[in-house]
Coordinates of C-alpha atoms and ligand atoms in Angstrom, one line a residue:
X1 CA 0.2 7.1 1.6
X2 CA -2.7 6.8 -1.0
X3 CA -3.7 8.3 -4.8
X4 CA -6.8 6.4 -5.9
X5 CA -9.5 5.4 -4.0
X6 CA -8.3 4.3 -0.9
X7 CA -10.3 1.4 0.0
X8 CA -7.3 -0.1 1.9
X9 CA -7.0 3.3 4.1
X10 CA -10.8 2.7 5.0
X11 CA -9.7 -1.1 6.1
X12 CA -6.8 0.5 7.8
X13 CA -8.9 3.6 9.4
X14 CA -11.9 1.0 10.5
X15 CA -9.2 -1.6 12.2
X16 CA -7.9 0.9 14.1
X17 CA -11.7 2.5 14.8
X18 CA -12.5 -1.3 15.8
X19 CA -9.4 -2.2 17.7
X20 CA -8.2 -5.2 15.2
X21 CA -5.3 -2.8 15.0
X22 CA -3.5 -1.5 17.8
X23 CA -2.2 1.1 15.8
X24 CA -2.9 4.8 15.4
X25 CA -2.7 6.5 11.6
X26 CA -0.8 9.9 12.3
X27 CA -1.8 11.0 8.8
X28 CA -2.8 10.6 5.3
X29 CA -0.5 11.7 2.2
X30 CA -1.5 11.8 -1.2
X31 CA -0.2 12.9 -4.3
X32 CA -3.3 13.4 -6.5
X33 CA -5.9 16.5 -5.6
X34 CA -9.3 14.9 -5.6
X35 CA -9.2 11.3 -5.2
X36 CA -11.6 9.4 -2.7
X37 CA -9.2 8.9 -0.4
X38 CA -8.5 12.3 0.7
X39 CA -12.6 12.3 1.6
X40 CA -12.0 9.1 3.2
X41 CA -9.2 10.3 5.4
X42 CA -11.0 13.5 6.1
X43 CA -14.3 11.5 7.3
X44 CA -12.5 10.0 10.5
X45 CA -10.1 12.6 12.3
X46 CA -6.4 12.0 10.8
X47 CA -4.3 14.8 9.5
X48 CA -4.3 14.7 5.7
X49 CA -1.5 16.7 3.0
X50 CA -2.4 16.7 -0.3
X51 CA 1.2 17.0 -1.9
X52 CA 0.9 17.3 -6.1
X53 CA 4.3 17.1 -7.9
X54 CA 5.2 20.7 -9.2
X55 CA 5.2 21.1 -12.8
X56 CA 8.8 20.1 -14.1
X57 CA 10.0 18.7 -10.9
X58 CA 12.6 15.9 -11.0
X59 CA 11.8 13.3 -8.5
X60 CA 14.7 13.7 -6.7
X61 CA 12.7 17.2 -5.5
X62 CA 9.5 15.7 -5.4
X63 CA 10.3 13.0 -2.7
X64 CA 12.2 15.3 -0.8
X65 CA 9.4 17.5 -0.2
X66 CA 7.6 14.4 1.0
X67 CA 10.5 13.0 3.0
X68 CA 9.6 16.4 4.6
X69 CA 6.2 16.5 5.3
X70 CA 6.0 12.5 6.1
X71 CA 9.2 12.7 8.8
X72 CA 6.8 15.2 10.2
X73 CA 4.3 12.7 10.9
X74 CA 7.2 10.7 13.1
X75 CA 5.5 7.0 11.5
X76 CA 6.6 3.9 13.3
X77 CA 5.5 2.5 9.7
X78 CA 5.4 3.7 5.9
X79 CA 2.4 2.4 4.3
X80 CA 2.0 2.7 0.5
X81 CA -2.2 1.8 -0.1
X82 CA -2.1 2.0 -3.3
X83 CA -0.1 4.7 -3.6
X84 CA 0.7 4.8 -7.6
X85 CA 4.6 6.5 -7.8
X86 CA 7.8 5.5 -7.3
X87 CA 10.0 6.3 -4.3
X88 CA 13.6 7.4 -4.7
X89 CA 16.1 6.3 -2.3
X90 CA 16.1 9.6 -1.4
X91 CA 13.0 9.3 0.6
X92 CA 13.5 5.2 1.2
X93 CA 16.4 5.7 3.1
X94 CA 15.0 8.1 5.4
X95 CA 12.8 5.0 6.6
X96 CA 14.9 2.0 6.6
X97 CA 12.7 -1.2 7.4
X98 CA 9.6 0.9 7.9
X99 CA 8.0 1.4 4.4
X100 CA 5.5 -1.4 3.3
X101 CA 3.7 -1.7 0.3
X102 CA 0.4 -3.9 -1.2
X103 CA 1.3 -5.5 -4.8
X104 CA -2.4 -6.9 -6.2
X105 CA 0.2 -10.2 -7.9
X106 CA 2.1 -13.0 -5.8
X107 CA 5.8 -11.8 -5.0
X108 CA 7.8 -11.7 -8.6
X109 CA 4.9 -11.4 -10.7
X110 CA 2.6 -8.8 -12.5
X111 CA 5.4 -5.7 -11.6
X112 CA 3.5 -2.0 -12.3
X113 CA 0.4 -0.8 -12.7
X114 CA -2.9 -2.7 -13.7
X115 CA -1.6 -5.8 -12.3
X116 CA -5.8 -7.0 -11.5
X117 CA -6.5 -6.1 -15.4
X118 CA -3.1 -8.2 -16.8
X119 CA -4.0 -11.1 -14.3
X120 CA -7.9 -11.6 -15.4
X121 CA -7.0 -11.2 -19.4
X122 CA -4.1 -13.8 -19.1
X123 CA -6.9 -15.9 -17.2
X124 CA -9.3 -15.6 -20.4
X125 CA -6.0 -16.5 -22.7
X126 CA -5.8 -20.1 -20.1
X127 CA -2.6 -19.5 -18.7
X128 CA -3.7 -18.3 -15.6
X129 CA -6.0 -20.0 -13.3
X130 CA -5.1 -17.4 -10.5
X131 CA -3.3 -14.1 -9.2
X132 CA -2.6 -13.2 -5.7
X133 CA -1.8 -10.2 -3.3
X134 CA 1.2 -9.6 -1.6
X135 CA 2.4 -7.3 1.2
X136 CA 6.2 -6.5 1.3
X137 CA 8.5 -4.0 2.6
X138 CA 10.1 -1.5 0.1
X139 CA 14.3 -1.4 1.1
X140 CA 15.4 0.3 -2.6
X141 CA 14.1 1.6 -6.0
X142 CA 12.6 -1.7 -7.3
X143 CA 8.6 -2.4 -8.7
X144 CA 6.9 -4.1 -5.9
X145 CA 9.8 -6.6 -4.8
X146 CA 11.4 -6.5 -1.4
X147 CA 11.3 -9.0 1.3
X148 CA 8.2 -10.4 1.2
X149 CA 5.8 -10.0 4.9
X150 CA 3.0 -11.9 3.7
X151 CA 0.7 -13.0 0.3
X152 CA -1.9 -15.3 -0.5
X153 CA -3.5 -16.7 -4.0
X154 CA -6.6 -15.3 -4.9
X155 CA -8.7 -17.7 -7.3
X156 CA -9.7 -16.6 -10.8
X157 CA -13.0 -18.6 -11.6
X158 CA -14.0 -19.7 -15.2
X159 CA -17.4 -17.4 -14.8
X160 CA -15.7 -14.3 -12.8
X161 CA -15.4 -11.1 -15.1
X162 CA -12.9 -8.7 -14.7
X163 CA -15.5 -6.7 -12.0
X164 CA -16.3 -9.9 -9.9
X165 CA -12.7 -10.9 -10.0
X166 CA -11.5 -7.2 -8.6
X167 CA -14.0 -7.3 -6.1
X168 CA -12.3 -10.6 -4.7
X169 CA -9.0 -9.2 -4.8
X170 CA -9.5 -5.9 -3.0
X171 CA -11.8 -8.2 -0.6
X172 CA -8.8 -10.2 0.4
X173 CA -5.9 -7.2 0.1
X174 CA -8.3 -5.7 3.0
X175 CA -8.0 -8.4 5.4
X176 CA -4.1 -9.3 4.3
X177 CA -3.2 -5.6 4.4
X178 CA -4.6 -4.9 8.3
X179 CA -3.9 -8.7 9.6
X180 CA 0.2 -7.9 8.3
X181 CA 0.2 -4.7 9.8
X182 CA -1.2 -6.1 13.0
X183 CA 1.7 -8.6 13.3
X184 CA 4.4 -5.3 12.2
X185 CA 3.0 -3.3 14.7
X186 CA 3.3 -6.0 17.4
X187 CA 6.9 -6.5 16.4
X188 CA 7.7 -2.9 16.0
X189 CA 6.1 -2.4 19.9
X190 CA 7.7 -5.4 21.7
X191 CA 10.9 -4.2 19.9
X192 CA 10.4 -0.4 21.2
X193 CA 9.6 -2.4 24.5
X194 CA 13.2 -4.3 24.9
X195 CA 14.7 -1.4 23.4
X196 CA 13.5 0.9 26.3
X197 CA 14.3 -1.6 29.0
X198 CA 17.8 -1.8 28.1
Ligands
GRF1 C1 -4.7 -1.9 -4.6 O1 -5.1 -2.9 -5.5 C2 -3.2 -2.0 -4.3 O2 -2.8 -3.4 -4.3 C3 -2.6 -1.3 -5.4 O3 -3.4 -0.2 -5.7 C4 -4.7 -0.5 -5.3 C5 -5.2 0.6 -4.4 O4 -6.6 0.4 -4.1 N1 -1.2 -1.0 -5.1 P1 -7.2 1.4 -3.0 O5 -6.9 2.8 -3.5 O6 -6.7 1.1 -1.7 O7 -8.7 1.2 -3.1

């Protein structure tokens, strides 16, 4: 599930194209008519809905409409790529242990939006000397907490600017992003596995 420019679709769409992820993306959703990531999406052959929240409509009716369409897809896993709303429990609960999302902070810090921007000026005010990214499931309502699959600490150098420092950060969320769903998808398999055999 994307809005913005998808970058970590295209790391998602080229692991799978590459075999680093034995996974298949069954389709793209995204809220916001025109963003790169629908042309991303629609570049390699996966299935893409554009879903745009009515005028007036109360989340509640917003993320049932996309409980809909993404229970249509049948995912194994939920992936929010920097996909930039809130989900209700409404749709979360549809998908219990399957939604993951990408924070650009470590776990408990920098919750909401422009979480690169706060990091780098909070650098330049000297009380930061880094950020991180983290990769986490999504069990309830909360900003970007949930149990925690995997993070790292991405320096912020003394002669980075807010460009250089982005860069790094997307560089890394790339390789954490596919390298965590790797290890999900293996689980998620193997468990599929043992459950069959029973
Ligand atoms: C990423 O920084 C992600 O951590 C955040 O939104 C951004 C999405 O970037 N949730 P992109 O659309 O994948 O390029």
């Amino acid at each position: 599930m994307v809005s913005g420019n998808g970058s970590n679709l295209q790391a998602i769409l080229d692991a799978c194209e590459y075999g680093w992820l034995v996974a298949d993306v069954v389709g793209v959703v995204c809220n916001k008519a025109g963003v790169p990531a629908i042309a991303r999406a629609e570049r390699s052959t996966v299935p893409v809905v554009i879903l745009e929240p009515l005028v007036d409509e109360v989340r509640h009716d917003y993320d049932l409409r996309l409980r809909a369409v993404v229970q249509g897809f049948d995912p194994d896993i939920v992936v929010l790529a920097g996909f930039m709303r809130i989900l209700s429990n409404v749709f979360l609960q549809q998908f219990p242990a399957r939604v993951v999302n990408l924070h650009p902070a470590l776990p408990g810090e920098l919750p909401g939006t422009h979480a690169i921007e706060r990091a780098f000026t909070e650098s330049r005010d000297n009380w930061r000397t880094h950020s991180g990214i983290t990769v986490h499931f999504v069990p309830d309502e909360g900003v970007d907490t949930g149990p925690v699959l995997a993070s790292e600490v991405v320096p912020i150098h003394a002669d980075d600017t807010l460009e250089t420092f982005t860069e790094r950060m997307h560089e890394r969320e790339h390789v954490l992003l596919v390298q965590t769903l790797s290890d999900l998808c293996q689980k998620v398999s193997s468990l599929q596995d043992s459950e069959l055999a029973l």
